[in-house]
PDB file of C-alpha atoms in Angstrom:
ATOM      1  CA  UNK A   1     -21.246   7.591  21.525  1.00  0.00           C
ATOM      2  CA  UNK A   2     -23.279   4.522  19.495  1.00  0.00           C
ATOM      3  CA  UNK A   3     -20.750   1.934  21.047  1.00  0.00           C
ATOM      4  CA  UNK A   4     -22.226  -0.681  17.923  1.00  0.00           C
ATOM      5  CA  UNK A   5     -19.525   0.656  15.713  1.00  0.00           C
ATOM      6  CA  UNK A   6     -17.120  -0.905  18.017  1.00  0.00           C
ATOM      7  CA  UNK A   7     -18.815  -4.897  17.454  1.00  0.00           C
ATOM      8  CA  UNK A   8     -17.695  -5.485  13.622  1.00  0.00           C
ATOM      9  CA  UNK A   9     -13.941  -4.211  14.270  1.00  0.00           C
ATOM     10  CA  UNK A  10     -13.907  -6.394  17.382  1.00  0.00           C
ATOM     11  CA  UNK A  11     -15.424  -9.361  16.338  1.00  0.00           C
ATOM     12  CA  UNK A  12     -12.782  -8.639  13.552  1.00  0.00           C
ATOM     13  CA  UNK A  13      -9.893  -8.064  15.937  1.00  0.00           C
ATOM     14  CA  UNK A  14     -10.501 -11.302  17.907  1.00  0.00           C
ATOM     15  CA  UNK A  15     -10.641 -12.939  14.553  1.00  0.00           C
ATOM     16  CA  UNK A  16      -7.115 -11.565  13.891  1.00  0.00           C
ATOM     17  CA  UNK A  17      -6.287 -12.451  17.097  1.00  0.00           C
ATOM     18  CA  UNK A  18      -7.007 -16.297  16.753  1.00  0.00           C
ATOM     19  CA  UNK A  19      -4.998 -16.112  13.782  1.00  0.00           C
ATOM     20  CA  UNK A  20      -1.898 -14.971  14.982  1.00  0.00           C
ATOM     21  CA  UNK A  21      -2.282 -17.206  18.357  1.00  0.00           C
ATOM     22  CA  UNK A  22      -2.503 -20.141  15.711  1.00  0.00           C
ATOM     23  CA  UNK A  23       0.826 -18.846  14.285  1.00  0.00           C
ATOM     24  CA  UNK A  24       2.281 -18.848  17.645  1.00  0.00           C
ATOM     25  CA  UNK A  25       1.032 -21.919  19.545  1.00  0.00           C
ATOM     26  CA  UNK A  26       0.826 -23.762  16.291  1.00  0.00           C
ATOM     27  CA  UNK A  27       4.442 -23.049  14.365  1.00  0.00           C
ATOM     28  CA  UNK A  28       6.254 -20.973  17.168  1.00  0.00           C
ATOM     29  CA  UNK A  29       6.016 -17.904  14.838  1.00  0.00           C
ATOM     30  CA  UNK A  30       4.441 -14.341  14.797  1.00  0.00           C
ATOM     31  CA  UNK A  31       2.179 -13.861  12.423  1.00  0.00           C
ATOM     32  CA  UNK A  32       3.987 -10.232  11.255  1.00  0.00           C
ATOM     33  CA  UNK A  33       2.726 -10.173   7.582  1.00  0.00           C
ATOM     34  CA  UNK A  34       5.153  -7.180   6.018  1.00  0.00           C
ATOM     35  CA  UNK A  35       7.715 -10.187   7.634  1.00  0.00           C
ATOM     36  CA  UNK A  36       6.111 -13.048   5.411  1.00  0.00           C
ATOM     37  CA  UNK A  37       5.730 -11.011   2.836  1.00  0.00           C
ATOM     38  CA  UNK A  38       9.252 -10.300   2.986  1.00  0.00           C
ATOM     39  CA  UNK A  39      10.296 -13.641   3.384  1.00  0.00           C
ATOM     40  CA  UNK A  40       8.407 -14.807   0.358  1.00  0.00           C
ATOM     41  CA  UNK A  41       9.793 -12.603  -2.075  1.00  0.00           C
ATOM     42  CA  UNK A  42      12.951 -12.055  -0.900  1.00  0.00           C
ATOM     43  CA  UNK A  43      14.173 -15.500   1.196  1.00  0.00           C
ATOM     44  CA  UNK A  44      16.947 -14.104   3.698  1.00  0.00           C
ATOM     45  CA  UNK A  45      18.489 -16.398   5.370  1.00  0.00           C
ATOM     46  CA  UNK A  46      15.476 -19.018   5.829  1.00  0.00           C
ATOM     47  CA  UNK A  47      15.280 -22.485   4.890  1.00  0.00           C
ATOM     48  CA  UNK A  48      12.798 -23.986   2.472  1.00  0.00           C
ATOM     49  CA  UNK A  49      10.421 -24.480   5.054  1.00  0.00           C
ATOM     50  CA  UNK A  50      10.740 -21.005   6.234  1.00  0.00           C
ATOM     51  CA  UNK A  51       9.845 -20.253   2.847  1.00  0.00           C
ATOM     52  CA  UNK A  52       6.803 -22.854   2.325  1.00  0.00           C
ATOM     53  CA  UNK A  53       5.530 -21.563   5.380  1.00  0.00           C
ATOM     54  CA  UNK A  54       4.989 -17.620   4.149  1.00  0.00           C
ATOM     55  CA  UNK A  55       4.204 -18.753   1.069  1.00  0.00           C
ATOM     56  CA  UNK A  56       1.130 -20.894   2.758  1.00  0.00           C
ATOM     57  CA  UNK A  57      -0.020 -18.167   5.067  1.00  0.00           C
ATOM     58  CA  UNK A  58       0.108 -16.207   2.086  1.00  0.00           C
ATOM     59  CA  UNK A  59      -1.879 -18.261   0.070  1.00  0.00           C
ATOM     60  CA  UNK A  60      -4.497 -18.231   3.185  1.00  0.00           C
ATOM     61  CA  UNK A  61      -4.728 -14.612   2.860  1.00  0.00           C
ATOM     62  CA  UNK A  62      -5.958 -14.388  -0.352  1.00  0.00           C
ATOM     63  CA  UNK A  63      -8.389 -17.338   0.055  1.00  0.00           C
ATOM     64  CA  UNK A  64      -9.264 -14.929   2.731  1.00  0.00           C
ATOM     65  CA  UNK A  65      -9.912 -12.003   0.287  1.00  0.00           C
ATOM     66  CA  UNK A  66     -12.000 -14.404  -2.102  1.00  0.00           C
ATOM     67  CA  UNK A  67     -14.643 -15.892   0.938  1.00  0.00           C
ATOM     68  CA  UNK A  68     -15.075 -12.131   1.620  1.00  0.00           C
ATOM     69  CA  UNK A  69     -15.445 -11.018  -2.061  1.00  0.00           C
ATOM     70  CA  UNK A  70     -18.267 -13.812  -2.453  1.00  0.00           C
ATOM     71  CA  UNK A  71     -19.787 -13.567   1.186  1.00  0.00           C
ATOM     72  CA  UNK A  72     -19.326 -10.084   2.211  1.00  0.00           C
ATOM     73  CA  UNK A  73     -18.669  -7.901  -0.885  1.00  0.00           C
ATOM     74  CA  UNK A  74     -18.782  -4.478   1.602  1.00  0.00           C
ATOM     75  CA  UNK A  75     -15.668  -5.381   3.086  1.00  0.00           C
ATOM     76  CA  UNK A  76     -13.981  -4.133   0.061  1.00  0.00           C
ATOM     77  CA  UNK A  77     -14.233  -0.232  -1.252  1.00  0.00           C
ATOM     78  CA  UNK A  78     -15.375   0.899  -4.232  1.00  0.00           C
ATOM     79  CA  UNK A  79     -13.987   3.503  -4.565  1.00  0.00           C
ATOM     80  CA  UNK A  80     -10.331   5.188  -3.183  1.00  0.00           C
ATOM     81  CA  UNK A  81      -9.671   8.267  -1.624  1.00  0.00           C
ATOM     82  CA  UNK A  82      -6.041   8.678  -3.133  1.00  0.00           C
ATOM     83  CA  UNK A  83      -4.729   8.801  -6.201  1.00  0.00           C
ATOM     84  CA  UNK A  84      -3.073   5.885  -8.197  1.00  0.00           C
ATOM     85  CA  UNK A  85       0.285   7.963  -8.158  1.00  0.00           C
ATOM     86  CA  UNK A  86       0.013   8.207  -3.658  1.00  0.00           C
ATOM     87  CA  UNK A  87      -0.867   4.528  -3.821  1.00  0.00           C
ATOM     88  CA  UNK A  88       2.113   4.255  -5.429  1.00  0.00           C
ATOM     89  CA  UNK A  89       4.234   6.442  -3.412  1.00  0.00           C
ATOM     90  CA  UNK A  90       1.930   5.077  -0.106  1.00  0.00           C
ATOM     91  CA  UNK A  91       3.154   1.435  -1.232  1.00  0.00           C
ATOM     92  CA  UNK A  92       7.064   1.590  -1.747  1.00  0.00           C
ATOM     93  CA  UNK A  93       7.141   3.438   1.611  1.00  0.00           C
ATOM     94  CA  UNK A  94       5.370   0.559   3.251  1.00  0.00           C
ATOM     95  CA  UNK A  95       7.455  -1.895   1.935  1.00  0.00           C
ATOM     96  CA  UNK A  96      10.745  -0.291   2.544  1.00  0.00           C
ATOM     97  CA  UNK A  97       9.495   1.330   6.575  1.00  0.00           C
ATOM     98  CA  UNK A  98       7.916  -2.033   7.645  1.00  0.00           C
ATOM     99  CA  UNK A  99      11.534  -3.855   6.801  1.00  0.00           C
ATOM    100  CA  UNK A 100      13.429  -1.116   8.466  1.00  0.00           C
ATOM    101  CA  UNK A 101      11.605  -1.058  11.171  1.00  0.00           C
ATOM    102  CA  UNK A 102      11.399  -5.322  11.470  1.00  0.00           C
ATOM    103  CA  UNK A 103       7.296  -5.194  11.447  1.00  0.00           C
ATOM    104  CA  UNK A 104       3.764  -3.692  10.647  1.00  0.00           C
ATOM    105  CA  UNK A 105       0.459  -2.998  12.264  1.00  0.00           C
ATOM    106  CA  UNK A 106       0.407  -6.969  12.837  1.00  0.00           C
ATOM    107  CA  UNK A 107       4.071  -7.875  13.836  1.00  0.00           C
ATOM    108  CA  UNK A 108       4.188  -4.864  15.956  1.00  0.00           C
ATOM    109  CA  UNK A 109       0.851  -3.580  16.890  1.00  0.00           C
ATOM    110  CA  UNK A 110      -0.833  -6.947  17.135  1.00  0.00           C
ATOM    111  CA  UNK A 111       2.005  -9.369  18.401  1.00  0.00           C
ATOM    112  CA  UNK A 112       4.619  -7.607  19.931  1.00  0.00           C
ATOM    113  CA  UNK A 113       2.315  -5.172  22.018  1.00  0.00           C
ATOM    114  CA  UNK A 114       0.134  -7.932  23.273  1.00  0.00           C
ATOM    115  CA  UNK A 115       3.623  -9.313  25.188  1.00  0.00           C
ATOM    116  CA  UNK A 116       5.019  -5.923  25.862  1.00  0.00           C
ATOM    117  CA  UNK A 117       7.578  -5.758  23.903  1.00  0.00           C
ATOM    118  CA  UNK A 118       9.229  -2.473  24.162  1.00  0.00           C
ATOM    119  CA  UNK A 119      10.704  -2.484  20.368  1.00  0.00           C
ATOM    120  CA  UNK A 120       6.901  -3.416  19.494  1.00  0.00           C
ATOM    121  CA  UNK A 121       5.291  -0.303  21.734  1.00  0.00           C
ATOM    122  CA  UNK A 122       7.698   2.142  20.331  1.00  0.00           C
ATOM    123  CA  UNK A 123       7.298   1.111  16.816  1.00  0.00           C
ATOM    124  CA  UNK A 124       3.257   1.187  17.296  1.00  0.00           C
ATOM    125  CA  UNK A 125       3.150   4.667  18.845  1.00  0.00           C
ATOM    126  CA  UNK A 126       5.295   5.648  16.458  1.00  0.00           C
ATOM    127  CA  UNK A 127       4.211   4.665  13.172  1.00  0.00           C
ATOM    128  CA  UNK A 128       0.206   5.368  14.400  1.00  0.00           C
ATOM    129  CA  UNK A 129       1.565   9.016  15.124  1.00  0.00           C
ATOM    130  CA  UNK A 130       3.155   9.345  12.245  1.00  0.00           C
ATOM    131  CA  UNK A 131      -0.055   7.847  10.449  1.00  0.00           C
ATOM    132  CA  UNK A 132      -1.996  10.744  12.222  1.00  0.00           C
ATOM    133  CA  UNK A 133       0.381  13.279  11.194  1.00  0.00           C
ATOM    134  CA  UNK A 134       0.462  12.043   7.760  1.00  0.00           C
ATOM    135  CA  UNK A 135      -3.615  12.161   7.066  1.00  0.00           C
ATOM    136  CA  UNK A 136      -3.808  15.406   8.818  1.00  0.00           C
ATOM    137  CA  UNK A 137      -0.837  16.935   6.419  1.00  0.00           C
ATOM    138  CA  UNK A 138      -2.810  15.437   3.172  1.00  0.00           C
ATOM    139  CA  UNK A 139      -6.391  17.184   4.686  1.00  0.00           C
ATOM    140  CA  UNK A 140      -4.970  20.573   5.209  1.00  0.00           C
ATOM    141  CA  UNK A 141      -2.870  20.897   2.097  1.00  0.00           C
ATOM    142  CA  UNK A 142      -5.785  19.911   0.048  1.00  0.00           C
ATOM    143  CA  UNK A 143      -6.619  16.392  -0.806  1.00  0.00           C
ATOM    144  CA  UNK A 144      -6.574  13.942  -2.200  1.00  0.00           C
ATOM    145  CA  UNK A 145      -4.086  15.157  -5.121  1.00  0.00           C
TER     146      UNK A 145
ATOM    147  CA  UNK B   1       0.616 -29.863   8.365  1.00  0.00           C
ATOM    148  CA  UNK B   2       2.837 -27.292   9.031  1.00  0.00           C
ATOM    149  CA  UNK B   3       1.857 -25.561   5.756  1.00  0.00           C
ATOM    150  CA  UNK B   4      -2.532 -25.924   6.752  1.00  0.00           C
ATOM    151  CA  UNK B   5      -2.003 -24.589   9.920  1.00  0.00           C
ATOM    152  CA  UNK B   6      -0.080 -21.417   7.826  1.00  0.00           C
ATOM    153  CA  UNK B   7      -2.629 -21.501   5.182  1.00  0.00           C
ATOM    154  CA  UNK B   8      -5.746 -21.824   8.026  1.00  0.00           C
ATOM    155  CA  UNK B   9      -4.295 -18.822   9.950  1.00  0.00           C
ATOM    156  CA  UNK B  10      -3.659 -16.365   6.647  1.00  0.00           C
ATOM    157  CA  UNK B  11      -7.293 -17.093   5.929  1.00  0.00           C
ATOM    158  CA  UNK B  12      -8.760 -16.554   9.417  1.00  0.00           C
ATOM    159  CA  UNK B  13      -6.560 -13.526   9.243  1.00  0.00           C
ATOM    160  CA  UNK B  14      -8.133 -12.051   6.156  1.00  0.00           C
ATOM    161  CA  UNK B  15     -11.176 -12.547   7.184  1.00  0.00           C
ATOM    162  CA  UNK B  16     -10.842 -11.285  10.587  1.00  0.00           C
ATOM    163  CA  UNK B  17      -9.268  -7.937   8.436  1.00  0.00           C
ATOM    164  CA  UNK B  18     -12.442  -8.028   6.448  1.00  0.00           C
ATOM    165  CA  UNK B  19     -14.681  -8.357   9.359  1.00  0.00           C
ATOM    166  CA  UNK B  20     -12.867  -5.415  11.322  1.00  0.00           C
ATOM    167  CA  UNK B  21     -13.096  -2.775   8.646  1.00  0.00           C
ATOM    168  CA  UNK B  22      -9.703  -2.772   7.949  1.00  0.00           C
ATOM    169  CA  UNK B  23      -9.961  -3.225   4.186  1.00  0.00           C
ATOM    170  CA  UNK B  24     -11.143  -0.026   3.619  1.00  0.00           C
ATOM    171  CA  UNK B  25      -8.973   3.024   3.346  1.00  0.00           C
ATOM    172  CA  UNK B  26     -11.619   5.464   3.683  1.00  0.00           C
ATOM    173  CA  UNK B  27     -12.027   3.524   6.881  1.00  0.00           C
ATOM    174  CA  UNK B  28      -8.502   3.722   7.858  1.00  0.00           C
ATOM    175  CA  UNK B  29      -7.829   7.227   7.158  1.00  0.00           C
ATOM    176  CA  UNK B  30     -10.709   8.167   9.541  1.00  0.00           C
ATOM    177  CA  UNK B  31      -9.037   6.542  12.033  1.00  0.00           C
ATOM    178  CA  UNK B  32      -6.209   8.258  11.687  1.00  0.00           C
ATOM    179  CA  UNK B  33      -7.779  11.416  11.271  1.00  0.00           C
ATOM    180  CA  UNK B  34      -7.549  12.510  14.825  1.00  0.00           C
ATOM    181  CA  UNK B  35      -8.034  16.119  14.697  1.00  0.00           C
ATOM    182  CA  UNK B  36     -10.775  15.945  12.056  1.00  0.00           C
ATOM    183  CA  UNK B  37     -13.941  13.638  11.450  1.00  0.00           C
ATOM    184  CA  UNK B  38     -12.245  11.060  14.148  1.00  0.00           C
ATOM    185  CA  UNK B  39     -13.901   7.199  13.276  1.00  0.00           C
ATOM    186  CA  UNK B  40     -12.099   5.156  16.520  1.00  0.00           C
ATOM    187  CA  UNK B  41     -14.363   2.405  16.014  1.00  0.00           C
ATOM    188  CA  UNK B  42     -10.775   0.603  13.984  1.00  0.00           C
ATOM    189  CA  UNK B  43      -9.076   0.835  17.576  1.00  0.00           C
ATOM    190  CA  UNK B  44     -11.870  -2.331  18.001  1.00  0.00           C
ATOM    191  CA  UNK B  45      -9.449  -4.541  15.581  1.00  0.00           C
ATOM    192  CA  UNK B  46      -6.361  -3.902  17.719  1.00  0.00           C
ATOM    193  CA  UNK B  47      -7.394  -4.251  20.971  1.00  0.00           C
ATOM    194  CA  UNK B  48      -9.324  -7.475  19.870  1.00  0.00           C
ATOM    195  CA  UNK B  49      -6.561  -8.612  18.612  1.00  0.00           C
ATOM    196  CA  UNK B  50      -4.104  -7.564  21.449  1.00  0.00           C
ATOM    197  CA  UNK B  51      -6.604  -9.751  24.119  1.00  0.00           C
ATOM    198  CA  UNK B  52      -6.382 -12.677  22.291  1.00  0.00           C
ATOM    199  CA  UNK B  53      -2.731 -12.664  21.729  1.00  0.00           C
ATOM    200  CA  UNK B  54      -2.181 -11.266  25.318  1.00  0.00           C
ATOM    201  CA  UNK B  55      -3.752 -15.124  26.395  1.00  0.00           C
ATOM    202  CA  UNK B  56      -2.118 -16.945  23.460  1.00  0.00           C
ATOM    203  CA  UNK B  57       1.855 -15.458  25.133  1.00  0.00           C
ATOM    204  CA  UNK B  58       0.824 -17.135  28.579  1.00  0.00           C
ATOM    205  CA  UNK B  59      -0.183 -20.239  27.137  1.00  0.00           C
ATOM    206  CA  UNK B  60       2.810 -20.128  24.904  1.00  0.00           C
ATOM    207  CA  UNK B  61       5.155 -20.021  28.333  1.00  0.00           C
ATOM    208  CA  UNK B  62       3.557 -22.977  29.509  1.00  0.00           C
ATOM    209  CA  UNK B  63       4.043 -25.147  25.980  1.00  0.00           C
ATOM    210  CA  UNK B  64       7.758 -27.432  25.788  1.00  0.00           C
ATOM    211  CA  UNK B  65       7.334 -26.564  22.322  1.00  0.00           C
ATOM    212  CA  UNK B  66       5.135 -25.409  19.297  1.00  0.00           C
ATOM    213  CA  UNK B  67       2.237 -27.852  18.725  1.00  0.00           C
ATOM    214  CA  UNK B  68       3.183 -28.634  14.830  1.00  0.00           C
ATOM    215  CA  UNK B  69       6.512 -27.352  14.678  1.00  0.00           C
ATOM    216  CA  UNK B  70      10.295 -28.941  16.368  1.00  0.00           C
ATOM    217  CA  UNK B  71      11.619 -24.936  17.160  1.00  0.00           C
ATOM    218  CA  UNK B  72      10.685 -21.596  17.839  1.00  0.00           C
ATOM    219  CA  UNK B  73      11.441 -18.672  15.364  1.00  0.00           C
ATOM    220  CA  UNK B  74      10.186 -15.768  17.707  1.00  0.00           C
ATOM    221  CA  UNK B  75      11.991 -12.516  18.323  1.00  0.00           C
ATOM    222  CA  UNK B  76      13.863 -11.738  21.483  1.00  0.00           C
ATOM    223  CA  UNK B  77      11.170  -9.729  23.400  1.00  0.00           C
ATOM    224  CA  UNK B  78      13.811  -7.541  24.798  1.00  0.00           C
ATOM    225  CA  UNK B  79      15.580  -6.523  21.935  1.00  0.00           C
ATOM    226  CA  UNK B  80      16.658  -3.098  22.263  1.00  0.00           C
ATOM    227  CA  UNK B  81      15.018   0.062  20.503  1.00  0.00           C
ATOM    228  CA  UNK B  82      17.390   1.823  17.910  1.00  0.00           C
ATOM    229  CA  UNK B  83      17.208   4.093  15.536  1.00  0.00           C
ATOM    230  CA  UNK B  84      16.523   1.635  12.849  1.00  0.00           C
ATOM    231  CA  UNK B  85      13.552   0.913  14.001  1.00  0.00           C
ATOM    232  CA  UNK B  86      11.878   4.245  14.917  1.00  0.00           C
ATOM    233  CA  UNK B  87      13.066   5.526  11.745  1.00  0.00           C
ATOM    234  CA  UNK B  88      11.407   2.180   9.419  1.00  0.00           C
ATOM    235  CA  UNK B  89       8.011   3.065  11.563  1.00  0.00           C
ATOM    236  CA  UNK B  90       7.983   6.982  10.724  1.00  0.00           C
ATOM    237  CA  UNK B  91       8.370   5.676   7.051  1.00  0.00           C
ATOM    238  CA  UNK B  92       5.708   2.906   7.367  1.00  0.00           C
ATOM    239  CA  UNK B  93       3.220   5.529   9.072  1.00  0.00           C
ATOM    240  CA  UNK B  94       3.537   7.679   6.613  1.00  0.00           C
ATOM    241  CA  UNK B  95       3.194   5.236   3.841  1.00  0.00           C
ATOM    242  CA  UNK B  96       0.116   4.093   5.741  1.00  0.00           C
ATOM    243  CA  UNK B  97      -1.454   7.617   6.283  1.00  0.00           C
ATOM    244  CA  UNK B  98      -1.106   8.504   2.715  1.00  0.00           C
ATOM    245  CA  UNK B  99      -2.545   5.398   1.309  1.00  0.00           C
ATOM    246  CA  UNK B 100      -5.071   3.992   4.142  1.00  0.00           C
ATOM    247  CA  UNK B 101      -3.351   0.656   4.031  1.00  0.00           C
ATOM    248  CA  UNK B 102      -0.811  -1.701   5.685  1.00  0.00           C
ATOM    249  CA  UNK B 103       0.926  -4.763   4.313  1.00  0.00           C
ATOM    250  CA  UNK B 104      -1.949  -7.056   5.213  1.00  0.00           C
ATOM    251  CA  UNK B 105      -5.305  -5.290   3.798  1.00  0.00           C
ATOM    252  CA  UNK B 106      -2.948  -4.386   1.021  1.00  0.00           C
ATOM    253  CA  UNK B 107      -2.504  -8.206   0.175  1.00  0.00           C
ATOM    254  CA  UNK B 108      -6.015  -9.476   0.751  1.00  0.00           C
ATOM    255  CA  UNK B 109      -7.748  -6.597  -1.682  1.00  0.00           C
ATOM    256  CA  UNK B 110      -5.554  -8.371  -4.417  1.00  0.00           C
ATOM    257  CA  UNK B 111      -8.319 -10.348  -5.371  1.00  0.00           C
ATOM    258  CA  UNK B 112     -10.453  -7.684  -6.191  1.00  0.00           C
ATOM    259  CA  UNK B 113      -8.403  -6.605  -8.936  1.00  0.00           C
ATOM    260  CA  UNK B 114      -8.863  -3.317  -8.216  1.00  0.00           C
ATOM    261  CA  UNK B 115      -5.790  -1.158  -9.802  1.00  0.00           C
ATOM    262  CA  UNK B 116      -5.605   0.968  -6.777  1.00  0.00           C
ATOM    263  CA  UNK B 117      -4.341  -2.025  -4.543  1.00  0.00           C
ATOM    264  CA  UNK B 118      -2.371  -3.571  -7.493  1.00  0.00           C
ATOM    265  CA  UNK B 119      -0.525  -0.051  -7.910  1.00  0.00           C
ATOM    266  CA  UNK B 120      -0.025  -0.468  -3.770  1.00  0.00           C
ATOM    267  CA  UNK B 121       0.911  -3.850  -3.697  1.00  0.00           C
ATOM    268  CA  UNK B 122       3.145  -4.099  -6.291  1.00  0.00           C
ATOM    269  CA  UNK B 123       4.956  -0.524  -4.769  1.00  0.00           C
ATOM    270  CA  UNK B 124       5.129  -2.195  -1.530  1.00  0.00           C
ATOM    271  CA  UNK B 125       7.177  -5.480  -3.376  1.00  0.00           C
ATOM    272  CA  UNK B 126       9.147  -3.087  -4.774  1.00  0.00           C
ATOM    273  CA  UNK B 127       9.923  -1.274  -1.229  1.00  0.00           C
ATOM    274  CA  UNK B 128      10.671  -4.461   0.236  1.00  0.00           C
ATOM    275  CA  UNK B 129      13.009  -5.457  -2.741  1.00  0.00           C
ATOM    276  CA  UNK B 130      14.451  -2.105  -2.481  1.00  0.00           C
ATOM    277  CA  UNK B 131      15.191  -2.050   0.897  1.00  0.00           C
ATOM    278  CA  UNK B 132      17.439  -5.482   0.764  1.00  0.00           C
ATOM    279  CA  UNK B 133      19.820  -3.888  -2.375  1.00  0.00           C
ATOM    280  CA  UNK B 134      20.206  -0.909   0.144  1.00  0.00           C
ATOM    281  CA  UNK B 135      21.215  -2.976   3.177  1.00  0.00           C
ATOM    282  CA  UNK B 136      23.385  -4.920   0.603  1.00  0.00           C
ATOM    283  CA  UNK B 137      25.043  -1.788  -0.538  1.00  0.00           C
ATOM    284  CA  UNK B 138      25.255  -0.650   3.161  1.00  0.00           C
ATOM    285  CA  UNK B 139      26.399  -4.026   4.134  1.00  0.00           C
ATOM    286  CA  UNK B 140      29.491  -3.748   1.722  1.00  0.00           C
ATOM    287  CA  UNK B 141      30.222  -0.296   1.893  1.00  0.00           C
ATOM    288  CA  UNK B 142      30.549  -1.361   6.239  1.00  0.00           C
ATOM    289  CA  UNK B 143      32.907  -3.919   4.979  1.00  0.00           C
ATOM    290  CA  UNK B 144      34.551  -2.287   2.485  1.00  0.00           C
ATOM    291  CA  UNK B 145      35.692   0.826   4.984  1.00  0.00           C
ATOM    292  CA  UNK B 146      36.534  -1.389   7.771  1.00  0.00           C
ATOM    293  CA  UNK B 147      39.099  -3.383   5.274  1.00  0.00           C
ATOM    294  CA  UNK B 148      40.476   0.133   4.191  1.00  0.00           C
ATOM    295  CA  UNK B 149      40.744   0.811   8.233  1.00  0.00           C
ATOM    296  CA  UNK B 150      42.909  -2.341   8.470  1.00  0.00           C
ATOM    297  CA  UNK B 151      44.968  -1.130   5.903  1.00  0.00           C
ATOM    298  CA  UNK B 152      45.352   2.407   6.433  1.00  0.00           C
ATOM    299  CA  UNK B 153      46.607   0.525   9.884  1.00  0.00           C
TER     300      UNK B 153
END
């Protein structure tokens, strides 16, 4: 196997990596984004603060997605393999599975797995399984619909 | 302060998502395509991210407290599984497999405008919002039957 299409999603992954450990040593907090997303748009229980906080790491993100749009245009697609109705139907069971479940590929499968969590490990095998299952279903009963 | 270091990590986070490959669903769904065209080069993001983090927990033990920040808001590592939470991540995996993206990539492709992610995104807002009216409906139906239990006592 070429083992070069392993250096952009590591150099990636330690990138995420920094992040979160900036979240962590830095404000005491995981960086779990379905979490802050959460928090944003639907304040439960937090303070202002709490509240300021999401809303900054959110605003981070999307500075994010505009330094990548100008510097590295090929990060984004141009074109989607689903259809705008399974985006939709993809995205409301995001939202509602990653609150459920308290976390997402970065809460869980980023934060929680790198201390061993077992909540973190199940959730990560599980949702990646059920990820699997999920592509594999959409392949065999023809596409992309 | 509080709020640069939250707006600094966000953006290092996007980027490192950029970097990684992760905003692209064609991408993503290869990944998870184990039993056909299998792409594993996206298992590079979460292991990368896993080593860092795996060093940032130890050094975390060692600090009396955050470095910007007076308390700690981080989960009980020994929480115990329940069915809640299997049950949100066979719904999140499912959302994920059928659209190639998680909360994060969803939120960064934002700025491109593109109405694929604003169809996802805005879904996702709307999962989220859903989900708290359902655990407010559960939350007073609990109440609600345990106050008829006290009366029917």
């Amino acid at each position: 196997m070429d083992l070069s299409i392993f250096v952009g999603p590591l150099v990636g992954g330690l990138l995420v990596g920094v992040a979160s450990a900036l979240m962590l040593l830095g404000l005491g907090r995981i960086a779990g984004i379905s979490g802050i997303f959460a928090g944003a748009l639907w304040p439960a229980g937090g303070s202002d603060d709490d509240r300021r906080i999401d809303l900054s790491f959110l605003a981070g993100l999307l500075a994010g997605g505009l330094v990548l749009l100008w510097a590295m245009p090929s990060a984004f697609p141009t074109e989607w393999p689903r259809s705008l109705p399974m985006m939709a139907a993809a995205g409301f069971l995001v939202g509602f599975g990653t609150r459920l479940g308290c976390g997402c590929t970065s809460g869980h499968g980023v934060c929680g797995v790198s201390r061993l969590a077992p909540r973190s490990i199940v959730a990560t095998v599980t949702f990646v399984a059920t990820g699997m299952i999920t592509v594999t279903l959409v392949r065999v009963l023809g596409g992309a619909a | 302060m509080k709020f640069a270091v939250a707006f600094v990590s966000g953006l290092v986070f996007a980027l490192g998502l950029g970097i990684g490959g992760m905003l692209l669903p064609q991408k993503v769904l290869g990944f998870l395509d184990v039993l056909g065209a299998w792409d594993p080069a996206l298992v590079g993001v979460m292991g990368g991210g896993i080593a860092v983090m795996a060093v940032a927990w130890r050094v975390f033990a060692r600090l009396p407290r955050p470095l910007c920040e007076s308390r700690v808001c981080v989960p009980d590592r020994n929480r115990p599984v329940d069915a809640r939470l299997v049950l949100g991540a066979v719904i999140f995996g499912v959302g994920w497999g059928l659209g190639g993206y998680c909360p994060g990539p969803s939120i960064v492709s934002l700025v491109t405008l593109a109405p694929p992610v604003l169809v996802h995104a805005a879904s996702m807002a709307v999962g989220v919002v859903a989900y708290h009216l359902v655990w407010r409906v559960a939350e007073a139906a609990k109440a609600a039957s345990s106050d008829a239990a006290v009366a029917d006592g």
